[in-house]
mmCIF file of C-alpha atoms in Angstrom:
data_model
loop_
_atom_site.group_PDB
_atom_site.id
_atom_site.type_symbol
_atom_site.label_atom_id
_atom_site.label_comp_id
_atom_site.label_asym_id
_atom_site.label_seq_id
_atom_site.Cartn_x
_atom_site.Cartn_y
_atom_site.Cartn_z
ATOM 1 C CA MET L 83 -77.288 25.721 -3.670
ATOM 2 C CA GLN L 84 -77.884 21.691 -4.868
ATOM 3 C CA ASN L 85 -76.915 21.143 -8.333
ATOM 4 C CA ASN L 86 -78.117 18.062 -10.607
ATOM 5 C CA GLU L 87 -74.943 17.429 -12.015
ATOM 6 C CA VAL L 88 -73.210 17.097 -9.155
ATOM 7 C CA ASN L 89 -73.237 15.318 -5.435
ATOM 8 C CA GLY L 90 -72.664 19.003 -3.847
ATOM 9 C CA ILE L 91 -72.748 22.757 -3.512
ATOM 10 C CA LEU L 92 -72.104 24.219 -6.363
ATOM 11 C CA VAL L 93 -70.085 27.986 -5.513
ATOM 12 C CA VAL L 94 -69.874 31.013 -7.915
ATOM 13 C CA TYR L 95 -69.347 33.976 -5.684
ATOM 14 C CA ILE L 96 -69.336 35.230 -2.495
ATOM 15 C CA TRP L 97 -69.775 39.299 -1.601
ATOM 16 C CA LYS L 98 -69.602 39.079 2.232
ATOM 17 C CA ASP L 99 -68.190 37.244 5.475
ATOM 18 C CA ILE L 100 -69.234 33.750 4.847
ATOM 19 C CA THR L 101 -68.345 29.843 6.435
ATOM 20 C CA TRP L 102 -68.561 26.807 4.957
ATOM 21 C CA GLU L 103 -69.780 24.244 7.327
ATOM 22 C CA SER L 104 -68.520 20.945 8.427
ATOM 23 C CA ASP L 105 -69.336 17.929 6.795
ATOM 24 C CA SER L 106 -70.333 19.168 3.238
ATOM 25 C CA VAL L 107 -69.044 19.099 0.000
ATOM 26 C CA TYR L 108 -68.198 22.478 -1.725
ATOM 27 C CA ILE L 109 -67.920 22.237 -5.881
ATOM 28 C CA VAL L 110 -65.855 25.095 -7.939
ATOM 29 C CA ASP L 111 -66.410 25.937 -10.816
ATOM 30 C CA ASN L 112 -64.368 28.076 -13.039
ATOM 31 C CA ASN L 113 -63.101 31.285 -11.149
ATOM 32 C CA PHE L 114 -64.307 31.631 -7.470
ATOM 33 C CA GLU L 115 -63.219 35.108 -5.921
ATOM 34 C CA ILE L 116 -62.921 36.086 -2.306
ATOM 35 C CA PRO L 117 -63.123 39.380 -3.222
ATOM 36 C CA ILE L 118 -60.710 42.271 -0.754
ATOM 37 C CA ASP L 119 -62.334 42.853 2.723
ATOM 38 C CA THR L 120 -64.731 39.619 2.500
ATOM 39 C CA THR L 121 -63.652 36.650 4.770
ATOM 40 C CA LEU L 122 -64.204 32.702 4.025
ATOM 41 C CA THR L 123 -63.968 30.526 6.608
ATOM 42 C CA ILE L 124 -63.769 27.141 6.155
ATOM 43 C CA ASN L 125 -64.546 24.737 9.076
ATOM 44 C CA PRO L 126 -62.921 21.078 10.046
ATOM 45 C CA ASN L 127 -64.677 17.999 7.394
ATOM 46 C CA VAL L 128 -65.121 20.013 4.425
ATOM 47 C CA ILE L 129 -64.078 19.151 1.110
ATOM 48 C CA VAL L 130 -63.945 21.350 -1.766
ATOM 49 C CA LYS L 131 -63.703 19.990 -5.134
ATOM 50 C CA PHE L 132 -62.442 21.830 -7.973
ATOM 51 C CA LYS L 133 -63.802 21.559 -11.468
ATOM 52 C CA ASN L 134 -61.231 20.854 -14.808
ATOM 53 C CA GLU L 135 -59.106 24.435 -14.339
ATOM 54 C CA ALA L 136 -60.727 25.912 -11.610
ATOM 55 C CA LYS L 137 -59.409 28.057 -9.213
ATOM 56 C CA ILE L 138 -60.149 30.144 -6.563
ATOM 57 C CA ASN L 139 -58.556 33.481 -6.389
ATOM 58 C CA VAL L 140 -57.957 35.222 -2.850
ATOM 59 C CA ARG L 141 -58.338 39.003 -2.331
ATOM 60 C CA GLY L 142 -59.778 38.989 0.753
ATOM 61 C CA LYS L 143 -59.039 36.562 3.377
ATOM 62 C CA LEU L 144 -59.147 32.582 3.766
ATOM 63 C CA LEU L 145 -58.996 30.722 7.041
ATOM 64 C CA ALA L 146 -59.299 26.906 6.459
ATOM 65 C CA GLY L 147 -59.018 24.381 9.188
ATOM 66 C CA ALA L 148 -57.085 25.871 11.937
ATOM 67 C CA THR L 149 -58.509 22.807 14.294
ATOM 68 C CA GLU L 150 -57.385 18.826 15.133
ATOM 69 C CA GLN L 151 -61.026 18.009 15.138
ATOM 70 C CA GLY L 152 -60.566 17.294 10.732
ATOM 71 C CA SER L 153 -59.318 18.266 8.335
ATOM 72 C CA VAL L 154 -59.854 20.327 4.827
ATOM 73 C CA ILE L 155 -59.755 18.998 1.710
ATOM 74 C CA PHE L 156 -59.066 20.594 -1.727
ATOM 75 C CA THR L 157 -59.102 17.852 -5.048
ATOM 76 C CA SER L 158 -60.713 16.836 -8.022
ATOM 77 C CA ILE L 159 -64.429 16.538 -8.595
ATOM 78 C CA TYR L 160 -63.071 13.106 -9.847
ATOM 79 C CA ASP L 161 -61.263 12.087 -6.443
ATOM 80 C CA ASP L 162 -63.946 9.864 -5.139
ATOM 81 C CA GLU L 163 -61.562 9.084 -2.152
ATOM 82 C CA TYR L 164 -62.609 12.307 0.053
ATOM 83 C CA GLY L 165 -66.481 12.830 -0.201
ATOM 84 C CA GLY L 166 -67.286 9.642 -2.234
ATOM 85 C CA ASP L 167 -68.355 9.832 -6.559
ATOM 86 C CA THR L 168 -69.205 13.607 -6.879
ATOM 87 C CA ASN L 169 -69.384 13.373 -10.074
ATOM 88 C CA SER L 170 -72.052 10.623 -10.512
ATOM 89 C CA ASP L 171 -70.194 8.562 -12.798
ATOM 90 C CA ASN L 172 -69.075 4.836 -10.735
ATOM 91 C CA SER L 173 -64.958 6.077 -10.499
ATOM 92 C CA ASP L 174 -64.973 5.684 -14.336
ATOM 93 C CA THR L 175 -62.758 9.263 -14.309
ATOM 94 C CA LEU L 176 -59.651 9.226 -12.366
ATOM 95 C CA PRO L 177 -57.854 12.321 -10.535
ATOM 96 C CA PHE L 178 -54.583 13.690 -11.689
ATOM 97 C CA PRO L 179 -52.286 16.551 -11.369
ATOM 98 C CA SER L 180 -53.326 19.564 -12.949
ATOM 99 C CA PHE L 181 -56.531 18.753 -12.975
ATOM 100 C CA TRP L 182 -57.673 22.226 -11.373
ATOM 101 C CA LYS L 183 -55.309 25.148 -11.372
ATOM 102 C CA SER L 184 -54.557 26.842 -7.802
ATOM 103 C CA ILE L 185 -55.409 28.911 -4.624
ATOM 104 C CA HIS L 186 -53.849 32.326 -5.651
ATOM 105 C CA PHE L 187 -53.562 34.416 -2.900
ATOM 106 C CA TYR L 188 -52.869 37.842 -3.675
ATOM 107 C CA GLU L 189 -51.001 41.291 -2.056
ATOM 108 C CA SER L 190 -54.416 42.086 -0.222
ATOM 109 C CA SER L 191 -55.057 38.544 1.205
ATOM 110 C CA VAL L 192 -53.056 39.214 4.619
ATOM 111 C CA GLY L 193 -53.872 37.134 7.263
ATOM 112 C CA SER L 194 -54.951 33.893 5.636
ATOM 113 C CA ILE L 195 -54.108 30.772 6.903
ATOM 114 C CA LEU L 196 -54.277 27.095 5.947
ATOM 115 C CA ASP L 197 -54.095 25.177 8.960
ATOM 116 C CA ASN L 198 -54.945 21.339 8.559
ATOM 117 C CA VAL L 199 -55.175 21.174 4.925
ATOM 118 C CA ILE L 200 -54.578 18.684 2.233
ATOM 119 C CA VAL L 201 -54.201 19.686 -1.331
ATOM 120 C CA ARG L 202 -54.104 17.213 -3.938
ATOM 121 C CA TYR L 203 -54.109 17.246 -8.145
ATOM 122 C CA GLY L 204 -53.959 20.818 -8.668
ATOM 123 C CA GLY L 205 -51.303 22.922 -9.921
ATOM 124 C CA TYR L 206 -50.885 24.419 -13.839
ATOM 125 C CA PHE L 207 -48.347 24.556 -16.661
ATOM 126 C CA ASN L 208 -48.851 26.191 -19.821
ATOM 127 C CA ASP L 209 -45.526 26.689 -22.067
ATOM 128 C CA SER L 210 -46.526 28.818 -24.409
ATOM 129 C CA LYS L 211 -47.905 31.405 -22.399
ATOM 130 C CA GLY L 212 -44.751 31.513 -19.619
ATOM 131 C CA ALA L 213 -47.746 30.289 -16.782
ATOM 132 C CA ILE L 214 -46.515 28.175 -14.002
ATOM 133 C CA PHE L 215 -48.898 28.252 -10.404
ATOM 134 C CA GLY L 216 -49.090 25.635 -8.022
ATOM 135 C CA ALA L 217 -51.211 24.353 -6.431
ATOM 136 C CA VAL L 218 -50.920 26.997 -3.886
ATOM 137 C CA ASN L 219 -49.702 30.179 -5.242
ATOM 138 C CA VAL L 220 -48.650 32.917 -2.316
ATOM 139 C CA GLU L 221 -48.135 36.339 -3.930
ATOM 140 C CA ASP L 222 -46.410 39.488 -2.781
ATOM 141 C CA THR L 223 -48.322 38.677 0.496
ATOM 142 C CA ASP L 224 -47.324 36.212 3.433
ATOM 143 C CA ILE L 225 -49.500 33.738 4.478
ATOM 144 C CA SER L 226 -49.119 30.877 7.403
ATOM 145 C CA ILE L 227 -49.276 26.948 6.020
ATOM 146 C CA LEU L 228 -49.326 24.944 9.251
ATOM 147 C CA ASN L 229 -50.047 21.109 9.965
ATOM 148 C CA SER L 230 -50.805 20.421 6.417
ATOM 149 C CA SER L 231 -50.186 18.171 3.424
ATOM 150 C CA PHE L 232 -49.709 18.518 -0.289
ATOM 151 C CA GLU L 233 -49.622 15.962 -2.257
ATOM 152 C CA ASN L 234 -49.549 14.785 -6.926
ATOM 153 C CA ASN L 235 -49.660 18.114 -7.422
ATOM 154 C CA LEU L 236 -48.419 19.768 -10.462
ATOM 155 C CA MET L 237 -45.091 22.041 -10.918
ATOM 156 C CA ALA L 238 -45.308 22.783 -7.105
ATOM 157 C CA GLY L 239 -47.261 22.093 -4.063
ATOM 158 C CA VAL L 240 -47.073 25.902 -3.361
ATOM 159 C CA GLN L 241 -45.200 28.430 -4.950
ATOM 160 C CA LEU L 242 -44.307 31.720 -3.458
ATOM 161 C CA ASP L 243 -43.752 34.820 -5.475
ATOM 162 C CA ASN L 244 -42.161 37.732 -3.304
ATOM 163 C CA SER L 245 -43.475 35.901 -0.026
ATOM 164 C CA ASN L 246 -41.669 35.105 3.723
ATOM 165 C CA SER L 247 -45.064 32.938 4.784
ATOM 166 C CA ILE L 248 -44.859 30.602 7.317
ATOM 167 C CA ILE L 249 -44.736 27.140 6.562
ATOM 168 C CA GLU L 250 -44.893 24.845 9.556
ATOM 169 C CA ASN L 251 -45.300 20.812 10.458
ATOM 170 C CA THR L 252 -45.967 20.579 6.456
ATOM 171 C CA LEU L 253 -45.581 17.880 4.087
ATOM 172 C CA PHE L 254 -45.111 17.996 1.047
ATOM 173 C CA ASP L 255 -45.438 14.222 -1.178
ATOM 174 C CA ASN L 256 -44.736 12.944 -4.582
ATOM 175 C CA ASN L 257 -44.843 16.556 -6.231
ATOM 176 C CA PHE L 258 -43.007 14.309 -9.071
ATOM 177 C CA ASN L 259 -44.307 15.479 -12.799
ATOM 178 C CA GLU L 260 -41.266 15.223 -14.741
ATOM 179 C CA PHE L 261 -41.129 17.245 -17.884
ATOM 180 C CA SER L 262 -38.233 19.455 -19.051
ATOM 181 C CA PHE L 263 -35.315 20.358 -16.740
ATOM 182 C CA MET L 264 -36.517 23.438 -15.851
ATOM 183 C CA ASN L 265 -40.240 22.436 -15.340
ATOM 184 C CA ASN L 266 -40.236 19.319 -13.154
ATOM 185 C CA SER L 267 -42.088 19.543 -10.027
ATOM 186 C CA SER L 268 -41.208 20.433 -6.390
ATOM 187 C CA GLY L 269 -43.121 20.565 -3.148
ATOM 188 C CA LEU L 270 -41.706 23.868 -2.782
ATOM 189 C CA ARG L 271 -41.241 26.385 -5.246
ATOM 190 C CA LEU L 272 -39.422 29.987 -4.407
ATOM 191 C CA LYS L 273 -39.420 33.487 -6.171
ATOM 192 C CA ASN L 274 -37.369 35.539 -4.291
ATOM 193 C CA SER L 275 -39.019 34.441 -1.034
ATOM 194 C CA GLU L 276 -37.299 33.405 2.326
ATOM 195 C CA PRO L 277 -40.449 31.639 4.199
ATOM 196 C CA SER L 278 -40.025 29.988 7.483
ATOM 197 C CA LEU L 279 -39.355 26.577 7.666
ATOM 198 C CA THR L 280 -40.318 24.256 11.053
ATOM 199 C CA SER L 281 -40.711 21.128 10.474
ATOM 200 C CA SER L 282 -41.470 20.037 7.020
ATOM 201 C CA TYR L 283 -41.299 17.168 5.443
ATOM 202 C CA PHE L 284 -40.022 16.632 1.937
ATOM 203 C CA GLU L 285 -40.821 13.179 0.455
ATOM 204 C CA ASN L 286 -41.052 11.674 -3.282
ATOM 205 C CA ASN L 287 -41.067 14.980 -4.909
ATOM 206 C CA TYR L 288 -38.825 15.484 -8.023
ATOM 207 C CA TYR L 289 -37.334 18.676 -6.360
ATOM 208 C CA GLY L 290 -38.057 18.992 -2.766
ATOM 209 C CA ILE L 291 -37.005 22.534 -2.834
ATOM 210 C CA TYR L 292 -36.836 24.782 -6.517
ATOM 211 C CA ILE L 293 -35.273 28.103 -6.377
ATOM 212 C CA THR L 294 -36.137 29.902 -9.421
ATOM 213 C CA SER L 295 -34.495 33.187 -8.552
ATOM 214 C CA GLY L 296 -33.464 34.612 -5.462
ATOM 215 C CA SER L 297 -30.565 33.457 -2.781
ATOM 216 C CA CYS L 298 -30.521 30.087 -1.330
ATOM 217 C CA LEU L 299 -32.476 30.173 2.260
ATOM 218 C CA ASP L 300 -30.714 31.409 4.914
ATOM 219 C CA ASP L 301 -31.731 28.515 7.329
ATOM 220 C CA LEU L 302 -32.536 24.962 6.083
ATOM 221 C CA SER L 303 -32.344 23.080 9.245
ATOM 222 C CA GLY L 304 -36.218 22.564 9.618
ATOM 223 C CA ALA L 305 -36.711 21.039 6.007
ATOM 224 C CA ILE L 306 -36.365 17.045 6.513
ATOM 225 C CA TRP L 307 -35.517 15.080 3.437
ATOM 226 C CA GLY L 308 -37.179 11.902 2.267
ATOM 227 C CA ILE L 309 -34.553 9.014 2.472
ATOM 228 C CA GLY L 310 -34.881 5.177 1.293
ATOM 229 C CA ASP L 311 -37.462 5.077 -0.611
ATOM 230 C CA ASN L 312 -39.197 8.325 0.674
ATOM 231 C CA SER L 313 -36.389 10.015 -1.393
ATOM 232 C CA ASN L 314 -36.559 13.076 -3.573
ATOM 233 C CA THR L 315 -34.779 12.809 -6.829
ATOM 234 C CA ILE L 316 -33.062 16.121 -5.718
ATOM 235 C CA ASP L 317 -33.793 17.669 -2.321
ATOM 236 C CA ILE L 318 -32.979 21.681 -3.162
ATOM 237 C CA PHE L 319 -32.118 23.411 -6.934
ATOM 238 C CA PRO L 320 -29.500 24.841 -7.212
ATOM 239 C CA GLU L 321 -28.252 21.808 -5.494
ATOM 240 C CA THR L 322 -25.111 24.273 -4.144
ATOM 241 C CA CYS L 323 -27.590 25.498 -1.722
ATOM 242 C CA LEU L 324 -27.046 22.241 0.668
ATOM 243 C CA GLU L 325 -22.991 23.061 0.860
ATOM 244 C CA PRO L 326 -22.436 24.614 3.825
ATOM 245 C CA GLU L 327 -20.595 28.138 3.366
ATOM 246 C CA THR L 328 -17.211 28.258 3.233
ATOM 247 C CA PRO L 329 -15.667 30.132 6.579
#
């Protein structure tokens, strides 16, 4: 439906398979859920804007983009670069990392795909609750992340928790925000996960990849580290994961 306070379509819930149509702006307020056995398809050239601390919980299936005809954008309602001045404040408010929380994929969200998406200004950190979310969280399932970009997010562009997801031809850029040693932001944050990385770039992040638990990745050949002005502060943590194995 149309909402008088924002220039877009305010979405509250879905209960059946649905498609968000191209050339539209959708507004997510609070916690939006894709239920089990339900598919949300987002067509190219859709902009999804989040209100403060909003998130998407994916318990069914999310199919976003999957075409070269245009990107799907996930960003803050304050981000006027995409979709214009959605909150009608004449650019008085500016987006910032952690404005919205996350797109969270749960165990039942098998088969979800993010293809040709741009994800900006998400992520969440609450020290007192021990809560850390990347802008995209994948927990106890595997999804495909293809031809995409994650930029200006808090804690991580993507966080994988017990997930061997596919990440291909994807850019992690300027996920940098610096807090304490253990909580600096990263492009990709891993917890007991072994993703398949192909032709993916890590530039201008504090950590390119941060491994919180589990072993080093067996194959880093698909990770391309920024150099010069595009360098990460630290490409991978623990840094010993970059050292060749001793024969």
